[in-house]
């Protein structure tokens, strides 16, 4: 079972243009810092949080209970000009979990409903779940892109590759993939075997023509699974292998 | 003429895994805050900066001279565990400008070259240039997506729409488009007329089926052009028009 | 029993002038943000942290174990150009606790010892302790100072009052007092009765001539005790009483 | 002539207890970050800003005009739950300048006046002024205090020394002194000669018994004067001299 959280800024769209449009860089600074605070809080509890749309942030929150979420919410309310509503949901797959979390928020009201502020809804897992992380990156991305193409072309090429990868993983495997900077994608996955990851790489490479690798890790929290995945990816780079799975025994006492 | 800057973290990829992989949320917090500092600095001087890949940040920097860039660089070096190299480039279109900025960095060395740190290369514009901004957003995005679909599906749908829009604007018009959160895209454009924007909307809507609007503004800096574009977009929402151009006279004394 | 932590930047003095003196505002921004990160981390776990000298930060850390401290340390190391050593110490009084925490650091080496970096020493409390907080503020400070004197004179007057109060509470009662902005002082105290607080106010008012109040709270953590103290102080303002103690029963289920 | 700015949070005291007292660490994080943003903004324009009371921040702002102040104000309003009023004042001495800045704020209304928000009052200097900075630190502070006494005793000893030094410099020389962390004090001074600094050291050492040094610098901005002072202090450490003045010619082309 995986637990996810959707952090949704309350009435944020209207706020950005009231009484008149606010400076774009002020909004970018606000969004980045608010995200950083959520990422730090969730990260310290071994969860993950991803920026996605900035006004909707998706967290993998196994290990965080409702009191943790409410503490974060109260702290943000004390330090920002906007408030944040929280929907928590769990499921057998990352896809069903985030759907449940999203449904909690929708049940509470519209994202632009003036009366829906600072909501915290949904149940957290009683037991420890299990998180599977696939950490993907592009082979020789610096030589292939950064040192060869312009900064914008590199960005759009990697962005396109990420989009193809994310949609495929979501539609075929119920996984949630997030671009985390550079040429790195972190996917929160169900329990997939090595062949599934090989199939993903084959399928996506056929579409975009970009060779890439994945390291896979498993753990009781996103952090533990993610660290195992990073180590696996390092081994893949060293040994020139496109898929490296962490052995369950290696993660047992993480 | 438009002036752009590429901010590139030096040897960042290797740093993230030395001596062993660093916690993902620490990296996300670091990247978000470093971006926020660049966005604040550039924004206070009426420029724009966009996160893109996090380790490569693209700025629209009309009005910032080399001393400004070096001051920012020195300040980041004093406050972060990583350093930033800077390439500045100008051009007739946003596309050629960012290509020139990228070329300055490449000439200085690879992004993973140990001896290339803290470089600041490229010439700034002597004269004030002109910036054109198209601010796009989706019609009724909250009702259409946020309040109806799950948070991840909304994200990927908007992400896909942004990708289509960005590639089309780049390939056909030499424009640089950036997702700025929610359902908003800011495009730095050449001087395009209303029909061009109509064509863009028609073309992209045919592909992705998502109706959207644009407000267009012009100014001596990204901030001035962007604020005019935001006001134009507001008028488009009120009057239900898909393209609103700001009259040049309206921006004259901004 | 109270648990305290001293966070000490490693070799910070030499770093600020190597290879040549760094810009003062860069240092101030660095110190403020690093402190804010420590305060947020400790605060989310119901502890308190106080800026004091900026390169030495004192925490009241009942409820935080060694793993928490090490997680914070690792996170700071990943995001700042400086590292932080940690000494943890407990005692019957705040004074003896911070002395023990400081001794742990000194045993590990000098603050400017090149080989002493990232140390984490000292034992955390097995059991929940009890924290007593006295929250002091000046009667009618805005009318008396802010709206009457210049900003610097107000600052030095309040600073002097704080110094007198802090030294008296430390020497006579083993309490640790910290200025927390405006005209507010938070003191971490042993278990003192109402008469002791009355004596403190009488003594300090005789020296500096500034009338002030205190609200006193008790709890298992600094946060719980501090919130009770704040509520008590509010009651003191409403009822014009200079000392308000929270009844133990009122804090029982905080 | 020196130009100073008082940044005063509007109605901050009442806000911190409305509707009920807010968590102390949330307030500390808010205050530290807001200060850091002001320090970064002012610092990038070669000014200085000092935390002092947190809700009242004093800046040395030679080189910043009204538009700069208003830009900072607007940016803070977009990113924080509190707003900031600004008083700007100039004078022949730092003391008269900050008195003038404070008077501008008081004329606009009380710090707790509900109708006084986001004020920006006062005139900026037309011409470049001259700033004199004395950078003080304690001889062998690490050996004398940090490595010998506990963290709290060290803090209060240095705090007391700073208080004595600041009051003496203010009363006798119209200088504004600020504790900037560690054992460092930055004083914004009139044009004093070497003998005056020697007298200050003699006087304060007699009271507190702590030996200390000063480096003095002059420049058109606080940053330029402060950097010259830091370099002078370094020379004083190397040559074991208690007062080192930077020769005017040395700062001419800074």
mmCIF file with all atom_site columns, C-alpha atoms in Angstrom, chain A residues 6 8 16-17 20-25 27-29 31-33 35-37 39-40 42-44 47-56 58 95 98-99 102 106 109-112 116 135 141-143 145-156 158-160 162-163 166-167 170-171 175-183 186 223 227 230-231 234 237, chain B residues 6 8 16-17 20-25 27-29 31-33 35-37 39-40 42-44 47-56 58 95 98-99 102 106 109-112 116 135 141-143 145-156 158-160 162-163 166-167 170-171 175-183 186 223 227 230-231 234 237:
data_model
loop_
_atom_site.group_PDB
_atom_site.id
_atom_site.type_symbol
_atom_site.label_atom_id
_atom_site.label_alt_id
_atom_site.label_comp_id
_atom_site.label_asym_id
_atom_site.label_entity_id
_atom_site.label_seq_id
_atom_site.pdbx_PDB_ins_code
_atom_site.Cartn_x
_atom_site.Cartn_y
_atom_site.Cartn_z
_atom_site.occupancy
_atom_site.B_iso_or_equiv
_atom_site.pdbx_formal_charge
_atom_site.auth_seq_id
_atom_site.auth_comp_id
_atom_site.auth_asym_id
_atom_site.auth_atom_id
_atom_site.pdbx_PDB_model_num
ATOM 1   C CA . UNK A 1 6   ? -2.184  16.318 -2.704  1.00 0.00 ? 6   UNK A CA 1
ATOM 2   C CA . UNK A 1 8   ? -3.550  22.307 -3.097  1.00 0.00 ? 8   UNK A CA 1
ATOM 3   C CA . UNK A 1 16  ? -2.593  35.926 -8.281  1.00 0.00 ? 16  UNK A CA 1
ATOM 4   C CA . UNK A 1 17  ? -4.695  38.540 -10.093 1.00 0.00 ? 17  UNK A CA 1
ATOM 5   C CA . UNK A 1 20  ? -4.536  43.231 -10.141 1.00 0.00 ? 20  UNK A CA 1
ATOM 6   C CA . UNK A 1 21  ? -1.992  40.799 -11.607 1.00 0.00 ? 21  UNK A CA 1
ATOM 7   C CA . UNK A 1 22  ? 1.018   40.244 -9.379  1.00 0.00 ? 22  UNK A CA 1
ATOM 8   C CA . UNK A 1 23  ? 4.604   40.308 -10.662 1.00 0.00 ? 23  UNK A CA 1
ATOM 9   C CA . UNK A 1 24  ? 5.497   36.962 -12.200 1.00 0.00 ? 24  UNK A CA 1
ATOM 10  C CA . UNK A 1 25  ? 8.845   36.622 -10.427 1.00 0.00 ? 25  UNK A CA 1
ATOM 11  C CA . UNK A 1 27  ? 4.833   34.381 -7.835  1.00 0.00 ? 27  UNK A CA 1
ATOM 12  C CA . UNK A 1 28  ? 7.704   32.148 -8.928  1.00 0.00 ? 28  UNK A CA 1
ATOM 13  C CA . UNK A 1 29  ? 9.651   32.907 -5.749  1.00 0.00 ? 29  UNK A CA 1
ATOM 14  C CA . UNK A 1 31  ? 5.777   28.983 -5.330  1.00 0.00 ? 31  UNK A CA 1
ATOM 15  C CA . UNK A 1 32  ? 9.380   27.732 -5.206  1.00 0.00 ? 32  UNK A CA 1
ATOM 16  C CA . UNK A 1 33  ? 9.814   28.534 -1.549  1.00 0.00 ? 33  UNK A CA 1
ATOM 17  C CA . UNK A 1 35  ? 7.325   23.948 -2.423  1.00 0.00 ? 35  UNK A CA 1
ATOM 18  C CA . UNK A 1 36  ? 10.774  23.860 -0.784  1.00 0.00 ? 36  UNK A CA 1
ATOM 19  C CA . UNK A 1 37  ? 9.174   24.079 2.650   1.00 0.00 ? 37  UNK A CA 1
ATOM 20  C CA . UNK A 1 39  ? 9.654   19.154 0.377   1.00 0.00 ? 39  UNK A CA 1
ATOM 21  C CA . UNK A 1 40  ? 11.827  19.779 3.440   1.00 0.00 ? 40  UNK A CA 1
ATOM 22  C CA . UNK A 1 42  ? 7.989   15.754 4.003   1.00 0.00 ? 42  UNK A CA 1
ATOM 23  C CA . UNK A 1 43  ? 11.599  14.802 3.262   1.00 0.00 ? 43  UNK A CA 1
ATOM 24  C CA . UNK A 1 44  ? 12.623  14.944 6.913   1.00 0.00 ? 44  UNK A CA 1
ATOM 25  C CA . UNK A 1 47  ? 8.561   11.106 2.248   1.00 0.00 ? 47  UNK A CA 1
ATOM 26  C CA . UNK A 1 48  ? 8.847   12.742 -1.155  1.00 0.00 ? 48  UNK A CA 1
ATOM 27  C CA . UNK A 1 49  ? 7.069   15.790 -2.571  1.00 0.00 ? 49  UNK A CA 1
ATOM 28  C CA . UNK A 1 50  ? 7.084   16.915 -6.191  1.00 0.00 ? 50  UNK A CA 1
ATOM 29  C CA . UNK A 1 51  ? 6.425   20.399 -7.580  1.00 0.00 ? 51  UNK A CA 1
ATOM 30  C CA . UNK A 1 52  ? 4.218   19.358 -10.541 1.00 0.00 ? 52  UNK A CA 1
ATOM 31  C CA . UNK A 1 53  ? 1.993   22.418 -11.099 1.00 0.00 ? 53  UNK A CA 1
ATOM 32  C CA . UNK A 1 54  ? 3.235   24.500 -8.174  1.00 0.00 ? 54  UNK A CA 1
ATOM 33  C CA . UNK A 1 55  ? -0.295  25.191 -6.958  1.00 0.00 ? 55  UNK A CA 1
ATOM 34  C CA . UNK A 1 56  ? -0.861  21.433 -6.697  1.00 0.00 ? 56  UNK A CA 1
ATOM 35  C CA . UNK A 1 58  ? 2.000   15.697 -4.971  1.00 0.00 ? 58  UNK A CA 1
ATOM 36  C CA . UNK A 1 95  ? -2.324  5.761  -9.413  1.00 0.00 ? 95  UNK A CA 1
ATOM 37  C CA . UNK A 1 98  ? -3.356  9.781  -5.825  1.00 0.00 ? 98  UNK A CA 1
ATOM 38  C CA . UNK A 1 99  ? -6.858  9.392  -7.255  1.00 0.00 ? 99  UNK A CA 1
ATOM 39  C CA . UNK A 1 102 ? -7.587  13.991 -5.187  1.00 0.00 ? 102 UNK A CA 1
ATOM 40  C CA . UNK A 1 106 ? -12.832 17.466 -4.520  1.00 0.00 ? 106 UNK A CA 1
ATOM 41  C CA . UNK A 1 109 ? -15.066 21.654 -2.549  1.00 0.00 ? 109 UNK A CA 1
ATOM 42  C CA . UNK A 1 110 ? -13.621 23.348 -5.592  1.00 0.00 ? 110 UNK A CA 1
ATOM 43  C CA . UNK A 1 111 ? -10.050 24.616 -5.658  1.00 0.00 ? 111 UNK A CA 1
ATOM 44  C CA . UNK A 1 112 ? -11.587 28.050 -6.167  1.00 0.00 ? 112 UNK A CA 1
ATOM 45  C CA . UNK A 1 116 ? -12.937 25.769 1.250   1.00 0.00 ? 116 UNK A CA 1
ATOM 46  C CA . UNK A 1 135 ? 15.172  6.430  -10.793 1.00 0.00 ? 135 UNK A CA 1
ATOM 47  C CA . UNK A 1 141 ? 23.108  13.444 -21.192 1.00 0.00 ? 141 UNK A CA 1
ATOM 48  C CA . UNK A 1 142 ? 25.806  16.074 -20.787 1.00 0.00 ? 142 UNK A CA 1
ATOM 49  C CA . UNK A 1 143 ? 27.644  15.039 -23.937 1.00 0.00 ? 143 UNK A CA 1
ATOM 50  C CA . UNK A 1 145 ? 22.556  17.465 -24.933 1.00 0.00 ? 145 UNK A CA 1
ATOM 51  C CA . UNK A 1 146 ? 23.938  20.016 -22.512 1.00 0.00 ? 146 UNK A CA 1
ATOM 52  C CA . UNK A 1 147 ? 27.330  20.455 -24.172 1.00 0.00 ? 147 UNK A CA 1
ATOM 53  C CA . UNK A 1 148 ? 25.940  20.175 -27.692 1.00 0.00 ? 148 UNK A CA 1
ATOM 54  C CA . UNK A 1 149 ? 22.533  21.844 -27.931 1.00 0.00 ? 149 UNK A CA 1
ATOM 55  C CA . UNK A 1 150 ? 21.299  25.157 -26.629 1.00 0.00 ? 150 UNK A CA 1
ATOM 56  C CA . UNK A 1 151 ? 19.770  25.327 -23.172 1.00 0.00 ? 151 UNK A CA 1
ATOM 57  C CA . UNK A 1 152 ? 16.208  25.590 -24.442 1.00 0.00 ? 152 UNK A CA 1
ATOM 58  C CA . UNK A 1 153 ? 16.473  22.786 -26.972 1.00 0.00 ? 153 UNK A CA 1
ATOM 59  C CA . UNK A 1 154 ? 18.009  20.534 -24.355 1.00 0.00 ? 154 UNK A CA 1
ATOM 60  C CA . UNK A 1 155 ? 15.200  21.388 -21.997 1.00 0.00 ? 155 UNK A CA 1
ATOM 61  C CA . UNK A 1 156 ? 12.420  20.659 -24.480 1.00 0.00 ? 156 UNK A CA 1
ATOM 62  C CA . UNK A 1 158 ? 14.324  16.135 -22.078 1.00 0.00 ? 158 UNK A CA 1
ATOM 63  C CA . UNK A 1 159 ? 10.877  17.450 -21.274 1.00 0.00 ? 159 UNK A CA 1
ATOM 64  C CA . UNK A 1 160 ? 9.433   15.530 -24.219 1.00 0.00 ? 160 UNK A CA 1
ATOM 65  C CA . UNK A 1 162 ? 9.935   12.739 -19.664 1.00 0.00 ? 162 UNK A CA 1
ATOM 66  C CA . UNK A 1 163 ? 6.387   13.201 -20.971 1.00 0.00 ? 163 UNK A CA 1
ATOM 67  C CA . UNK A 1 166 ? 5.520   9.436  -17.610 1.00 0.00 ? 166 UNK A CA 1
ATOM 68  C CA . UNK A 1 167 ? 2.436   8.764  -19.715 1.00 0.00 ? 167 UNK A CA 1
ATOM 69  C CA . UNK A 1 170 ? 1.042   5.790  -15.829 1.00 0.00 ? 170 UNK A CA 1
ATOM 70  C CA . UNK A 1 171 ? -1.157  4.165  -18.434 1.00 0.00 ? 171 UNK A CA 1
ATOM 71  C CA . UNK A 1 175 ? 3.117   4.594  -11.830 1.00 0.00 ? 175 UNK A CA 1
ATOM 72  C CA . UNK A 1 176 ? 3.599   8.294  -11.068 1.00 0.00 ? 176 UNK A CA 1
ATOM 73  C CA . UNK A 1 177 ? 6.694   9.844  -12.644 1.00 0.00 ? 177 UNK A CA 1
ATOM 74  C CA . UNK A 1 178 ? 8.195   13.205 -11.833 1.00 0.00 ? 178 UNK A CA 1
ATOM 75  C CA . UNK A 1 179 ? 10.957  15.221 -13.450 1.00 0.00 ? 179 UNK A CA 1
ATOM 76  C CA . UNK A 1 180 ? 13.428  16.143 -10.702 1.00 0.00 ? 180 UNK A CA 1
ATOM 77  C CA . UNK A 1 181 ? 15.914  18.262 -12.658 1.00 0.00 ? 181 UNK A CA 1
ATOM 78  C CA . UNK A 1 182 ? 18.844  17.709 -14.995 1.00 0.00 ? 182 UNK A CA 1
ATOM 79  C CA . UNK A 1 183 ? 17.992  14.530 -16.878 1.00 0.00 ? 183 UNK A CA 1
ATOM 80  C CA . UNK A 1 186 ? 11.818  9.631  -10.260 1.00 0.00 ? 186 UNK A CA 1
ATOM 81  C CA . UNK A 1 223 ? 13.332  8.017  0.939   1.00 0.00 ? 223 UNK A CA 1
ATOM 82  C CA . UNK A 1 227 ? 18.128  5.929  -1.987  1.00 0.00 ? 227 UNK A CA 1
ATOM 83  C CA . UNK A 1 230 ? 19.988  5.871  -6.666  1.00 0.00 ? 230 UNK A CA 1
ATOM 84  C CA . UNK A 1 231 ? 22.600  3.345  -5.583  1.00 0.00 ? 231 UNK A CA 1
ATOM 85  C CA . UNK A 1 234 ? 25.102  4.228  -9.903  1.00 0.00 ? 234 UNK A CA 1
ATOM 86  C CA . UNK A 1 237 ? 26.368  3.506  -14.800 1.00 0.00 ? 237 UNK A CA 1
ATOM 87  C CA . UNK B 2 6   ? 21.824  30.702 -19.110 1.00 0.00 ? 6   UNK B CA 1
ATOM 88  C CA . UNK B 2 8   ? 24.398  26.585 -15.326 1.00 0.00 ? 8   UNK B CA 1
ATOM 89  C CA . UNK B 2 16  ? 24.757  15.006 -6.412  1.00 0.00 ? 16  UNK B CA 1
ATOM 90  C CA . UNK B 2 17  ? 26.307  11.532 -6.165  1.00 0.00 ? 17  UNK B CA 1
ATOM 91  C CA . UNK B 2 20  ? 27.413  8.836  -2.488  1.00 0.00 ? 20  UNK B CA 1
ATOM 92  C CA . UNK B 2 21  ? 23.931  9.792  -3.698  1.00 0.00 ? 21  UNK B CA 1
ATOM 93  C CA . UNK B 2 22  ? 22.401  12.664 -1.730  1.00 0.00 ? 22  UNK B CA 1
ATOM 94  C CA . UNK B 2 23  ? 18.834  12.608 -0.429  1.00 0.00 ? 23  UNK B CA 1
ATOM 95  C CA . UNK B 2 24  ? 16.423  13.598 -3.202  1.00 0.00 ? 24  UNK B CA 1
ATOM 96  C CA . UNK B 2 25  ? 14.448  16.069 -1.088  1.00 0.00 ? 25  UNK B CA 1
ATOM 97  C CA . UNK B 2 27  ? 18.428  18.267 -3.761  1.00 0.00 ? 27  UNK B CA 1
ATOM 98  C CA . UNK B 2 28  ? 14.910  19.501 -4.502  1.00 0.00 ? 28  UNK B CA 1
ATOM 99  C CA . UNK B 2 29  ? 15.083  22.024 -1.679  1.00 0.00 ? 29  UNK B CA 1
ATOM 100 C CA . UNK B 2 31  ? 17.417  23.562 -6.453  1.00 0.00 ? 31  UNK B CA 1
ATOM 101 C CA . UNK B 2 32  ? 14.162  25.355 -5.587  1.00 0.00 ? 32  UNK B CA 1
ATOM 102 C CA . UNK B 2 33  ? 15.834  27.835 -3.290  1.00 0.00 ? 33  UNK B CA 1
ATOM 103 C CA . UNK B 2 35  ? 16.203  29.124 -8.407  1.00 0.00 ? 35  UNK B CA 1
ATOM 104 C CA . UNK B 2 36  ? 14.140  31.374 -6.117  1.00 0.00 ? 36  UNK B CA 1
ATOM 105 C CA . UNK B 2 37  ? 17.230  33.453 -5.362  1.00 0.00 ? 37  UNK B CA 1
ATOM 106 C CA . UNK B 2 39  ? 14.363  34.666 -9.837  1.00 0.00 ? 39  UNK B CA 1
ATOM 107 C CA . UNK B 2 40  ? 14.256  37.266 -7.045  1.00 0.00 ? 40  UNK B CA 1
ATOM 108 C CA . UNK B 2 42  ? 16.604  38.974 -11.831 1.00 0.00 ? 42  UNK B CA 1
ATOM 109 C CA . UNK B 2 43  ? 13.006  39.933 -11.075 1.00 0.00 ? 43  UNK B CA 1
ATOM 110 C CA . UNK B 2 44  ? 13.997  42.931 -8.987  1.00 0.00 ? 44  UNK B CA 1
ATOM 111 C CA . UNK B 2 47  ? 14.001  40.455 -15.818 1.00 0.00 ? 47  UNK B CA 1
ATOM 112 C CA . UNK B 2 48  ? 12.518  36.970 -15.777 1.00 0.00 ? 48  UNK B CA 1
ATOM 113 C CA . UNK B 2 49  ? 14.108  33.635 -14.897 1.00 0.00 ? 49  UNK B CA 1
ATOM 114 C CA . UNK B 2 50  ? 12.620  30.188 -15.455 1.00 0.00 ? 50  UNK B CA 1
ATOM 115 C CA . UNK B 2 51  ? 13.433  26.944 -13.651 1.00 0.00 ? 51  UNK B CA 1
ATOM 116 C CA . UNK B 2 52  ? 13.492  24.651 -16.730 1.00 0.00 ? 52  UNK B CA 1
ATOM 117 C CA . UNK B 2 53  ? 15.901  21.870 -15.709 1.00 0.00 ? 53  UNK B CA 1
ATOM 118 C CA . UNK B 2 54  ? 16.881  23.238 -12.308 1.00 0.00 ? 54  UNK B CA 1
ATOM 119 C CA . UNK B 2 55  ? 20.588  22.835 -13.026 1.00 0.00 ? 55  UNK B CA 1
ATOM 120 C CA . UNK B 2 56  ? 20.155  25.036 -16.110 1.00 0.00 ? 56  UNK B CA 1
ATOM 121 C CA . UNK B 2 58  ? 17.085  30.452 -18.435 1.00 0.00 ? 58  UNK B CA 1
ATOM 122 C CA . UNK B 2 95  ? 15.733  31.591 -30.001 1.00 0.00 ? 95  UNK B CA 1
ATOM 123 C CA . UNK B 2 98  ? 19.465  31.756 -25.981 1.00 0.00 ? 98  UNK B CA 1
ATOM 124 C CA . UNK B 2 99  ? 21.535  29.929 -28.588 1.00 0.00 ? 99  UNK B CA 1
ATOM 125 C CA . UNK B 2 102 ? 24.431  28.661 -24.581 1.00 0.00 ? 102 UNK B CA 1
ATOM 126 C CA . UNK B 2 106 ? 30.025  25.743 -24.233 1.00 0.00 ? 106 UNK B CA 1
ATOM 127 C CA . UNK B 2 109 ? 33.992  24.250 -21.319 1.00 0.00 ? 109 UNK B CA 1
ATOM 128 C CA . UNK B 2 110 ? 31.747  21.327 -20.516 1.00 0.00 ? 110 UNK B CA 1
ATOM 129 C CA . UNK B 2 111 ? 29.105  21.515 -17.794 1.00 0.00 ? 111 UNK B CA 1
ATOM 130 C CA . UNK B 2 112 ? 31.061  18.725 -16.115 1.00 0.00 ? 112 UNK B CA 1
ATOM 131 C CA . UNK B 2 116 ? 35.231  25.398 -15.587 1.00 0.00 ? 116 UNK B CA 1
ATOM 132 C CA . UNK B 2 135 ? 0.805   34.892 -21.369 1.00 0.00 ? 135 UNK B CA 1
ATOM 133 C CA . UNK B 2 141 ? -8.957  25.021 -16.204 1.00 0.00 ? 141 UNK B CA 1
ATOM 134 C CA . UNK B 2 142 ? -10.286 24.550 -12.688 1.00 0.00 ? 142 UNK B CA 1
ATOM 135 C CA . UNK B 2 143 ? -13.640 23.218 -13.834 1.00 0.00 ? 143 UNK B CA 1
ATOM 136 C CA . UNK B 2 145 ? -9.283  19.655 -14.886 1.00 0.00 ? 145 UNK B CA 1
ATOM 137 C CA . UNK B 2 146 ? -8.516  20.439 -11.258 1.00 0.00 ? 146 UNK B CA 1
ATOM 138 C CA . UNK B 2 147 ? -12.014 19.834 -9.904  1.00 0.00 ? 147 UNK B CA 1
ATOM 139 C CA . UNK B 2 148 ? -12.708 16.890 -12.208 1.00 0.00 ? 148 UNK B CA 1
ATOM 140 C CA . UNK B 2 149 ? -9.568  14.816 -12.709 1.00 0.00 ? 149 UNK B CA 1
ATOM 141 C CA . UNK B 2 150 ? -7.000  13.561 -10.246 1.00 0.00 ? 150 UNK B CA 1
ATOM 142 C CA . UNK B 2 151 ? -3.965  15.731 -9.505  1.00 0.00 ? 151 UNK B CA 1
ATOM 143 C CA . UNK B 2 152 ? -1.588  13.622 -11.568 1.00 0.00 ? 152 UNK B CA 1
ATOM 144 C CA . UNK B 2 153 ? -3.822  13.356 -14.624 1.00 0.00 ? 153 UNK B CA 1
ATOM 145 C CA . UNK B 2 154 ? -4.407  17.088 -14.548 1.00 0.00 ? 154 UNK B CA 1
ATOM 146 C CA . UNK B 2 155 ? -0.690  17.630 -14.337 1.00 0.00 ? 155 UNK B CA 1
ATOM 147 C CA . UNK B 2 156 ? 0.178   15.396 -17.265 1.00 0.00 ? 156 UNK B CA 1
ATOM 148 C CA . UNK B 2 158 ? -1.426  20.374 -18.846 1.00 0.00 ? 158 UNK B CA 1
ATOM 149 C CA . UNK B 2 159 ? 2.166   19.293 -19.220 1.00 0.00 ? 159 UNK B CA 1
ATOM 150 C CA . UNK B 2 160 ? 1.390   17.758 -22.592 1.00 0.00 ? 160 UNK B CA 1
ATOM 151 C CA . UNK B 2 162 ? 2.468   23.007 -22.665 1.00 0.00 ? 162 UNK B CA 1
ATOM 152 C CA . UNK B 2 163 ? 4.861   20.745 -24.584 1.00 0.00 ? 163 UNK B CA 1
ATOM 153 C CA . UNK B 2 166 ? 6.214   25.286 -26.578 1.00 0.00 ? 166 UNK B CA 1
ATOM 154 C CA . UNK B 2 167 ? 7.523   23.217 -29.465 1.00 0.00 ? 167 UNK B CA 1
ATOM 155 C CA . UNK B 2 170 ? 9.806   27.538 -30.884 1.00 0.00 ? 170 UNK B CA 1
ATOM 156 C CA . UNK B 2 171 ? 9.871   25.877 -34.273 1.00 0.00 ? 171 UNK B CA 1
ATOM 157 C CA . UNK B 2 175 ? 9.744   31.882 -29.184 1.00 0.00 ? 175 UNK B CA 1
ATOM 158 C CA . UNK B 2 176 ? 10.739  30.474 -25.766 1.00 0.00 ? 176 UNK B CA 1
ATOM 159 C CA . UNK B 2 177 ? 7.817   29.200 -23.692 1.00 0.00 ? 177 UNK B CA 1
ATOM 160 C CA . UNK B 2 178 ? 7.893   28.293 -20.021 1.00 0.00 ? 178 UNK B CA 1
ATOM 161 C CA . UNK B 2 179 ? 5.365   26.638 -17.744 1.00 0.00 ? 179 UNK B CA 1
ATOM 162 C CA . UNK B 2 180 ? 4.953   28.885 -14.710 1.00 0.00 ? 180 UNK B CA 1
ATOM 163 C CA . UNK B 2 181 ? 2.495   26.859 -12.629 1.00 0.00 ? 181 UNK B CA 1
ATOM 164 C CA . UNK B 2 182 ? -1.234  26.159 -12.558 1.00 0.00 ? 182 UNK B CA 1
ATOM 165 C CA . UNK B 2 183 ? -2.308  26.309 -16.188 1.00 0.00 ? 183 UNK B CA 1
ATOM 166 C CA . UNK B 2 186 ? 4.720   32.548 -20.361 1.00 0.00 ? 186 UNK B CA 1
ATOM 167 C CA . UNK B 2 223 ? 8.556   42.524 -16.363 1.00 0.00 ? 223 UNK B CA 1
ATOM 168 C CA . UNK B 2 227 ? 2.589   42.767 -16.770 1.00 0.00 ? 227 UNK B CA 1
ATOM 169 C CA . UNK B 2 230 ? -1.276  39.708 -17.763 1.00 0.00 ? 230 UNK B CA 1
ATOM 170 C CA . UNK B 2 231 ? -3.579  42.708 -17.987 1.00 0.00 ? 231 UNK B CA 1
ATOM 171 C CA . UNK B 2 234 ? -7.553  39.553 -17.809 1.00 0.00 ? 234 UNK B CA 1
ATOM 172 C CA . UNK B 2 237 ? -11.227 36.549 -19.695 1.00 0.00 ? 237 UNK B CA 1
#
